[in-house]
Short mmCIF file of C-alpha atoms in Angstrom, two decimals:
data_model
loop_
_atom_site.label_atom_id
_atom_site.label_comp_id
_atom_site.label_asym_id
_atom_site.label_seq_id
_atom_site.Cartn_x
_atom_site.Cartn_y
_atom_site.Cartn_z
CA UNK A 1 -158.96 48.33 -2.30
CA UNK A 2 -156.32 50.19 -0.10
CA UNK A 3 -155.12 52.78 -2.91
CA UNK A 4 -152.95 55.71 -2.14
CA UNK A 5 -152.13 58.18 -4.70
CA UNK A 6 -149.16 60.70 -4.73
CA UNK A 7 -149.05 64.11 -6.23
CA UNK A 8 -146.51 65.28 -8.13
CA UNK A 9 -144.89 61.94 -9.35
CA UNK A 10 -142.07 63.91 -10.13
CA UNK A 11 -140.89 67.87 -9.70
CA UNK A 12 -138.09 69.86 -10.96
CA UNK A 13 -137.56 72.96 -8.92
CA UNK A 14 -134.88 75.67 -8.39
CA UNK A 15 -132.53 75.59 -5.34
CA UNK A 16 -134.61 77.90 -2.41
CA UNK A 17 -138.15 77.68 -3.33
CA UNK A 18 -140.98 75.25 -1.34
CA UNK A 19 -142.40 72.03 -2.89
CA UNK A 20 -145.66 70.09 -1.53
CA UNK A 21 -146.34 66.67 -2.11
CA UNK A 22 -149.58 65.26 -1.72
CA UNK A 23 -150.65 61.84 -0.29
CA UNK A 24 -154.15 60.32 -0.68
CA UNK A 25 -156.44 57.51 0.44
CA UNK A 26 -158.68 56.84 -2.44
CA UNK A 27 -160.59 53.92 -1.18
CA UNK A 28 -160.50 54.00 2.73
CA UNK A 29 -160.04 55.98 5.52
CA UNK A 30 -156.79 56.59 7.18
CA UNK A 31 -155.93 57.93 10.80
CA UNK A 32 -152.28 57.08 10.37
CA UNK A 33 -149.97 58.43 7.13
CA UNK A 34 -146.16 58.11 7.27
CA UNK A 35 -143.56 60.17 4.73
CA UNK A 36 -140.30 58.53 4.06
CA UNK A 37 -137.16 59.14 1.71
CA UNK A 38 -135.34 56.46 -0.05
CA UNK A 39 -132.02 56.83 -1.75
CA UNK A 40 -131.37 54.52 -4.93
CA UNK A 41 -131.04 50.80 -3.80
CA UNK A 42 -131.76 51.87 -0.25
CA UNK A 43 -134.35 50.35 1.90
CA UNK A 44 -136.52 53.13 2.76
CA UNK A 45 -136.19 55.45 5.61
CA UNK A 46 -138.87 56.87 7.80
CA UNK A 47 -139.18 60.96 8.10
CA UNK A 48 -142.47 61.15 10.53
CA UNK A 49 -145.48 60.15 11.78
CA UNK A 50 -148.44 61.72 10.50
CA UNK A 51 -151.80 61.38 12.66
CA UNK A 52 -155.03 63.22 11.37
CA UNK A 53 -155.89 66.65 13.33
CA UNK A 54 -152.66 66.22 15.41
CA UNK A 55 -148.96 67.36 14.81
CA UNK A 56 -146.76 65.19 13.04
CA UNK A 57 -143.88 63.01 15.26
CA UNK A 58 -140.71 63.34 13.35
CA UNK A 59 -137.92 60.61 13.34
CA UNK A 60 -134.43 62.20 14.62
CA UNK A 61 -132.58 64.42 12.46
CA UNK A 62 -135.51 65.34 10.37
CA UNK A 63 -136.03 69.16 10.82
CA UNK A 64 -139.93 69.93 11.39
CA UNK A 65 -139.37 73.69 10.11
CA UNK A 66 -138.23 71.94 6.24
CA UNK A 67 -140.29 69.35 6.24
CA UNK A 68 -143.88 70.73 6.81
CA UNK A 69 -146.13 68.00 7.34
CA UNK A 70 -150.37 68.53 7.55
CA UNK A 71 -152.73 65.81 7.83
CA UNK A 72 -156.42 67.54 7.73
CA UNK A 73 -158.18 64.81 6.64
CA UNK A 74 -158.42 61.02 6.66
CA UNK A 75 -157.85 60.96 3.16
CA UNK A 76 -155.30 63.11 2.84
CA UNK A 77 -151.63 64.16 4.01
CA UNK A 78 -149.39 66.73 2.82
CA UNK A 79 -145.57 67.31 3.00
CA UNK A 80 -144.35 70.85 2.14
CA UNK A 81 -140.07 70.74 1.53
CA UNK A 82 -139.45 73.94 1.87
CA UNK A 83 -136.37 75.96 1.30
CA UNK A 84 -135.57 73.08 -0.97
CA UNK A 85 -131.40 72.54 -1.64
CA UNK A 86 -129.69 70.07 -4.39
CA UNK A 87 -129.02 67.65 -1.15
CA UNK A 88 -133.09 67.31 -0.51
CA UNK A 89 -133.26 65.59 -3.75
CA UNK A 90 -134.55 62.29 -3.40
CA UNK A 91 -137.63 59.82 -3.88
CA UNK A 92 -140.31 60.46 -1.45
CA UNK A 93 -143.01 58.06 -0.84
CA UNK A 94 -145.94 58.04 1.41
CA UNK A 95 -148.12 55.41 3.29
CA UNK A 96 -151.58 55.12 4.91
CA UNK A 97 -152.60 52.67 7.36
CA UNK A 98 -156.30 52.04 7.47
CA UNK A 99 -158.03 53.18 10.10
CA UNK A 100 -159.74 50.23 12.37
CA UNK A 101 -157.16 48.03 10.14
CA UNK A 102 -154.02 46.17 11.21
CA UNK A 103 -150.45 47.01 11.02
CA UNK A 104 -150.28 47.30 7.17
CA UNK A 105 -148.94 49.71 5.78
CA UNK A 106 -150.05 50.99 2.02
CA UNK A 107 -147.88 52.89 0.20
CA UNK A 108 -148.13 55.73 -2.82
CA UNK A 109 -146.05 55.57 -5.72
CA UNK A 110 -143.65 57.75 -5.03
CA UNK A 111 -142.65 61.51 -5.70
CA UNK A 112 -139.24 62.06 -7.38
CA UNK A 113 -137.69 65.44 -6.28
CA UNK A 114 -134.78 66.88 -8.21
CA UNK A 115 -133.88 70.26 -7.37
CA UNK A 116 -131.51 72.27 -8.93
CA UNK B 1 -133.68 51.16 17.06
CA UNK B 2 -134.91 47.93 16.23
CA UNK B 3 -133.07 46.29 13.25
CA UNK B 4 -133.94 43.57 10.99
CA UNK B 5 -131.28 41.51 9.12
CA UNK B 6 -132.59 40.43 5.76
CA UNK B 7 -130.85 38.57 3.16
CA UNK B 8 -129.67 37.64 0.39
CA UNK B 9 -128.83 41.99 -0.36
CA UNK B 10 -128.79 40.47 -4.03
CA UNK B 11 -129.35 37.28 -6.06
CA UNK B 12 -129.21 36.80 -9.84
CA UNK B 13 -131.34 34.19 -11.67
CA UNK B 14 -132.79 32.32 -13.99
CA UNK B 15 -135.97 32.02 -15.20
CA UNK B 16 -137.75 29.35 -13.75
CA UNK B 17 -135.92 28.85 -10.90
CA UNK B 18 -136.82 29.03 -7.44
CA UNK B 19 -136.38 31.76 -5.11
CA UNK B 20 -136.34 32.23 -1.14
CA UNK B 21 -135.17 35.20 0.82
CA UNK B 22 -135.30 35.91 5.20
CA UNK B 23 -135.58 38.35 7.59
CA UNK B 24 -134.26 37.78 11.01
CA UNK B 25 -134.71 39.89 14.03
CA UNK B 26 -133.14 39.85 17.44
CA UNK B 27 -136.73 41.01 19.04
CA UNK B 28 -140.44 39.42 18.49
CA UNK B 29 -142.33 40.87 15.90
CA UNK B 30 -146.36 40.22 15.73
CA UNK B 31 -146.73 41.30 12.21
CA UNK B 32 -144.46 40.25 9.50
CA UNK B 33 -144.95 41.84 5.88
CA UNK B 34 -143.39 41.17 2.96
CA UNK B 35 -143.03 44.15 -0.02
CA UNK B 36 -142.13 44.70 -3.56
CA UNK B 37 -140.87 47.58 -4.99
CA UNK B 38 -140.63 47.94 -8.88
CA UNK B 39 -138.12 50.67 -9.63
CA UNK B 40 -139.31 54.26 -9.50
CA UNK B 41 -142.42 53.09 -7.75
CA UNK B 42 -143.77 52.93 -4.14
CA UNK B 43 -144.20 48.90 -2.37
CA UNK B 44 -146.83 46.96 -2.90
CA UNK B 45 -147.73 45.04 -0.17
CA UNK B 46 -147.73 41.06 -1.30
CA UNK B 47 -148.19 38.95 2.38
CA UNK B 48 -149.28 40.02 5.14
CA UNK B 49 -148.10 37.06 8.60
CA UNK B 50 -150.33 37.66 11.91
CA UNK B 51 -149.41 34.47 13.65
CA UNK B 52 -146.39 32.61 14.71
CA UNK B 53 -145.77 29.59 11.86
CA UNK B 54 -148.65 31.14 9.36
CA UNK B 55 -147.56 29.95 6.60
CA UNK B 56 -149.66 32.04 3.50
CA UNK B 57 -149.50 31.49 -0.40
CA UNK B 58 -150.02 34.29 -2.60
CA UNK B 59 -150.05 32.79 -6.30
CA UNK B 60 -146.29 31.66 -6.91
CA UNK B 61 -145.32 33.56 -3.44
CA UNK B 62 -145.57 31.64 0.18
CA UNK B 63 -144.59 33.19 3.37
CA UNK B 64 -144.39 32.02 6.67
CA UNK B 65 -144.36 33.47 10.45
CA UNK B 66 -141.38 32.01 12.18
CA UNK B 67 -142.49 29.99 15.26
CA UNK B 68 -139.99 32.39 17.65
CA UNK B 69 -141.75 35.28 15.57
CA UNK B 70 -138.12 36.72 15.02
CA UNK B 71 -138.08 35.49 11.63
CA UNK B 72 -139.72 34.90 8.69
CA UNK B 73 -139.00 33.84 5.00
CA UNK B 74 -140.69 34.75 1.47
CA UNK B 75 -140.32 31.92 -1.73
CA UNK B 76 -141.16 32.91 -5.11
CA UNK B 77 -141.56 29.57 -7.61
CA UNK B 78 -140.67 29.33 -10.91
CA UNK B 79 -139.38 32.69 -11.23
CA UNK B 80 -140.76 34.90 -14.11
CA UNK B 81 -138.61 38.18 -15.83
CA UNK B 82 -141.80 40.18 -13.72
CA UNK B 83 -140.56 39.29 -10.45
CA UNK B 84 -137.31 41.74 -10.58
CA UNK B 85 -137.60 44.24 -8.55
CA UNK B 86 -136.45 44.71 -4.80
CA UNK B 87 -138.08 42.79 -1.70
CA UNK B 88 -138.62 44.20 1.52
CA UNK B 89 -139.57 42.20 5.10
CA UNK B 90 -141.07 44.57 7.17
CA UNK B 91 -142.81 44.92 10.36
CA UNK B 92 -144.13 46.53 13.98
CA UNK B 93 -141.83 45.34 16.89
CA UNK B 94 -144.03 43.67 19.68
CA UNK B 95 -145.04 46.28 22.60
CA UNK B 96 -143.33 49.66 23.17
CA UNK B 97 -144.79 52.40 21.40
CA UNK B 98 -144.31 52.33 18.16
CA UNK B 99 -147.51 53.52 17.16
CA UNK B 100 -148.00 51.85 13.91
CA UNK B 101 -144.41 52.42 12.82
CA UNK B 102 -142.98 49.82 10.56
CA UNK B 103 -139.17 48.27 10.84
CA UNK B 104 -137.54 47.43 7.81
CA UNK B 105 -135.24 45.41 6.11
CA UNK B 106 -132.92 46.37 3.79
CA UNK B 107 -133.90 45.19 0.81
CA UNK B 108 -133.06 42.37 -1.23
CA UNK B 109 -132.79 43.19 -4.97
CA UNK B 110 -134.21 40.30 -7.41
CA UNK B 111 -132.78 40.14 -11.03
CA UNK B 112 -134.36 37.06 -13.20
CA UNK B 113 -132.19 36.72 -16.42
CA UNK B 114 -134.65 35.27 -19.20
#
């Protein structure tokens, strides 16, 4: 149990336009998702917060308005880059923590953004 | 924010051979979990630590809950070429509001030479 699946794995886009990731829980229900960024050999750094049917918290010096985050459901969480630029290329992985469930945290496999 | 030292950043070795890695905090943790990441994938949770001096087994993997709960260690036996990847300590500080936000360390990246 405690599955969470990314969509794209991987995208390829031009410089300007929007890209949405998705994150689901396949297997259980989760109030809590979390989006973070890791660089190559980095330990991984938090973005925001991501409650279901509330706003998202975002960690300083993330900018809400680029990275759109929407959590309608306990299964699933979305985060929209949008405007994307060469410099918002990175490996973006989500995580779910199960509702009712402790402090663990279970994580996607990752969506690797290159744009161009 | 909250900061947690782990180490070794690196080790190299050989098959077979025995491996043990620690995270240290300077503030009490009540959760301490322990992650691998295989390149170009997301961390898999391997041992989850709820008490102070838990000490928990997961196949050739033991963990254990430091007794001040500011540190804890991970030891992989008899290492196999499977076990590279990187290793991350992780957890939620005790009190404050971190609402379910984990701390982590920065990594410390396994290669097992066959």
């Amino acid at each position: 149990g405690a599955v969470v699946s990314q969509h794209p794995s991987r995208v390829i886009c031009k410089s300007g336009t929007s890209v949405k990731i998705e994150c689901r829980s396949l297997d259980f229900q989760a109030t809590t998702m979390f989006w973070y960024r890791q660089f190559p050999k980095q330990s991984l750094m938090l973005m925001a917060t991501s409650n279901e049917g509330s706003k998202a918290t975002y960690e300083q010096g993330v900018e809400k308005d680029k990275f759109l985050i929407n959590h309608a459901s306990l299964t699933l969480s979305t985060l929209t880059v949008t405007s994307a630029h060469p410099e918002d290329s990175s490996f973006y992985i989500c995580s779910a923590r199960r509702a009712g469930g402790g402090n663990e945290q279970f994580f996607g496999p990752g969506t690797r953004l290159t744009v161009l | 924010g909250q900061q947690l030292n782990q180490s070794p950043q690196s080790m190299f070795i050989q098959e077979g051979e025995d491996v043990s890695m620690n995270c240290t905090s300077s503030s009490i943790f009540n959760t301490w979990l322990w992650y691998k990441q295989d390149p170009g994938e997301g961390p898999v949770l391997l041992i989850a630590l709820y008490k102070a001096g838990e000490l928990t087994s997961n196949g050739r993997l033991t963990a254990q809950f430091g007794i001040t709960r500011k540190d804890s260690f991970l030891n992989i036996s008899a290492s196999i070429p499977s076990d590279v990847g990187i290793y991350f300590c992780a957890g939620p500080p005790a009190g404050g509001t971190s609402y379910g936000k984990l701390t982590f360390g920065q990594g410390t990246i396994l290669t097992v030479h066959p």
